[in-house]
Tab-separated table of C-alpha atoms in Angstrom:
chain	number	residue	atom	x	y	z
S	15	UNK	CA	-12.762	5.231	35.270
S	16	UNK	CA	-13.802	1.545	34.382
S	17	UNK	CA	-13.493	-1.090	37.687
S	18	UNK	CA	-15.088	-4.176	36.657
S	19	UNK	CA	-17.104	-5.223	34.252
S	20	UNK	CA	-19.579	-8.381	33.189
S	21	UNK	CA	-18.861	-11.035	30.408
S	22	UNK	CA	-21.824	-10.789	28.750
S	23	UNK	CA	-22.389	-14.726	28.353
S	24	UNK	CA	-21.643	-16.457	31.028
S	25	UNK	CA	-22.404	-13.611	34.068
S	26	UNK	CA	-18.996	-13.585	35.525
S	27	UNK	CA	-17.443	-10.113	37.390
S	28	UNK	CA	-14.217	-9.355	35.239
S	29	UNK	CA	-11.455	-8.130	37.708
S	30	UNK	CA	-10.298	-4.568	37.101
S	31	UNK	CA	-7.129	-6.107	35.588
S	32	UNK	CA	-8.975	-8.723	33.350
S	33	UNK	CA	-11.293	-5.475	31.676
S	34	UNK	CA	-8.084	-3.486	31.402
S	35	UNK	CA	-6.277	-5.865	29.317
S	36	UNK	CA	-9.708	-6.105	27.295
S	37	UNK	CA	-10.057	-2.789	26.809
S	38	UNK	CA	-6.294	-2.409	25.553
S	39	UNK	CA	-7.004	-5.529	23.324
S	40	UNK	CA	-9.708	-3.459	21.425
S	41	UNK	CA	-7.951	-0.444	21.270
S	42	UNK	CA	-5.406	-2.267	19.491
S	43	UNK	CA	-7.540	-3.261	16.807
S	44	UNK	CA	-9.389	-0.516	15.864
S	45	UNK	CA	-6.143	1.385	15.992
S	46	UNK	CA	-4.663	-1.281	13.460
S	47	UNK	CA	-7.602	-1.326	11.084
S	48	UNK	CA	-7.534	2.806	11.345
S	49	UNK	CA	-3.787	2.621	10.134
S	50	UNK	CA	-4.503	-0.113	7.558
S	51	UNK	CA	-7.814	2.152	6.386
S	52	UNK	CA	-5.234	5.310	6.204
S	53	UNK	CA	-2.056	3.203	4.515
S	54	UNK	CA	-4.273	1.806	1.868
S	55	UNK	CA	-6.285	5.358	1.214
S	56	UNK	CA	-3.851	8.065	2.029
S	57	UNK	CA	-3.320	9.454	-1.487
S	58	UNK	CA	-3.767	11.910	-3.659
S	59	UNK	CA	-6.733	10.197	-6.075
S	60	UNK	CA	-8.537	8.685	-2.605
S	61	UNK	CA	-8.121	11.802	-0.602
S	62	UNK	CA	-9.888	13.913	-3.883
S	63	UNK	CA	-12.760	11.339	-4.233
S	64	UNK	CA	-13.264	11.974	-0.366
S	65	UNK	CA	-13.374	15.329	-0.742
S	66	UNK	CA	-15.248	15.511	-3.466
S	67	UNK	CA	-18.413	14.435	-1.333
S	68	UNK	CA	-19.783	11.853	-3.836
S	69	UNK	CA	-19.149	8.262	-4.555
S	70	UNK	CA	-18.049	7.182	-8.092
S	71	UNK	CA	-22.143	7.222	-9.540
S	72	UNK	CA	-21.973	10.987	-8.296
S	73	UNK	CA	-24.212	10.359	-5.617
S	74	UNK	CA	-23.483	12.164	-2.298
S	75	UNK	CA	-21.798	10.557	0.236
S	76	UNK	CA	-23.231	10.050	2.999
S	77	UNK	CA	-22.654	12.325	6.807
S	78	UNK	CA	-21.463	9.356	9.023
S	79	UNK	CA	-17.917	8.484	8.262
S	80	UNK	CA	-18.245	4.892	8.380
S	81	UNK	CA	-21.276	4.938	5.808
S	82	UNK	CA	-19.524	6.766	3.517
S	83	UNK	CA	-16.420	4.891	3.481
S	84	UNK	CA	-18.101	1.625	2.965
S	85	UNK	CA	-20.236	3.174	0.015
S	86	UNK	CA	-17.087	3.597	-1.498
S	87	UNK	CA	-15.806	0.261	-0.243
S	88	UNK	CA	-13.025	1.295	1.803
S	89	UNK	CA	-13.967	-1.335	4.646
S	90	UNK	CA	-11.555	-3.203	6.664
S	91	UNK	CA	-12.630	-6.645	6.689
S	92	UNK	CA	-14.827	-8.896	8.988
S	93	UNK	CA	-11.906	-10.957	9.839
S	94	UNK	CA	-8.490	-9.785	10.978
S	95	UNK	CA	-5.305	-11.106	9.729
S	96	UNK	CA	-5.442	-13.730	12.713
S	97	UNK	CA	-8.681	-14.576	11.871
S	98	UNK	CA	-10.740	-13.283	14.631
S	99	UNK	CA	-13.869	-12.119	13.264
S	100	UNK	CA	-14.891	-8.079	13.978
S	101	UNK	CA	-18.192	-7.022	15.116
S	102	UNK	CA	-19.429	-4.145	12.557
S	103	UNK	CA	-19.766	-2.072	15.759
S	104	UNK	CA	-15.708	-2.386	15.790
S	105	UNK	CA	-14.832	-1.895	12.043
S	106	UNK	CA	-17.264	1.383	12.127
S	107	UNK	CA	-14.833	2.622	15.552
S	108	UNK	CA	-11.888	2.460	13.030
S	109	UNK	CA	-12.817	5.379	10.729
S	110	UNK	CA	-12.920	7.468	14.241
S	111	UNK	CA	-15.183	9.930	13.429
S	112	UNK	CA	-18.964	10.461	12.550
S	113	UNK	CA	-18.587	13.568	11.073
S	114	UNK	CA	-19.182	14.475	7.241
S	115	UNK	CA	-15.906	13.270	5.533
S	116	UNK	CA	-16.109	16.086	3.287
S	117	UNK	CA	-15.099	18.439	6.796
S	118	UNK	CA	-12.960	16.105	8.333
């Protein structure tokens, strides 16, 4: 259970209510850029490629989910649609897993 938390730049205690509404802000995102990720690449040709284990040179893909995905540059962008920029650490949360993406 999260109670408070620290913004990072300026020191101050976040209220309980103030990290909440943070934390609900984030999972937002990387639940939008997950469902943009799936709507754009949930298809029969994308879904075989993945499978397949290797990227289009026939190189194999590699074990974290995120890697592999942007070797075959299915990224969601730096900046949303709002234009907020992303930290990486965010647009790597989005593909949800680290696990091979040939045994997801």
């Amino acid at each position: 259970m999260l109670r408070t938390g620290v913004e990072e730049k300026t020191g101050e205690v976040l209220s309980a209510a103030v990290l909440s509404e943070r934390v609900v802000w984030a999972v937002d995102l990387v639940s939008g850029m997950a469902a943009d990720l799936l709507g754009t690449h949930w298809n029969t040709t994308d879904v075989d490629v993945l499978a397949s284990g290797e990227d289009a040179g026939g190189r194999k893909l590699p074990s974290n989910a995120w890697m592999a995905l942007r070797r075959l540059g299915w990224t969601v962008g730096p900046v949303d649609s709002g234009g907020m920029f992303r930290a990486a650490r965010t647009s790597r949360s989005s593909t949800g897993c680290d696990a091979c993406p040939s045994t997801c």
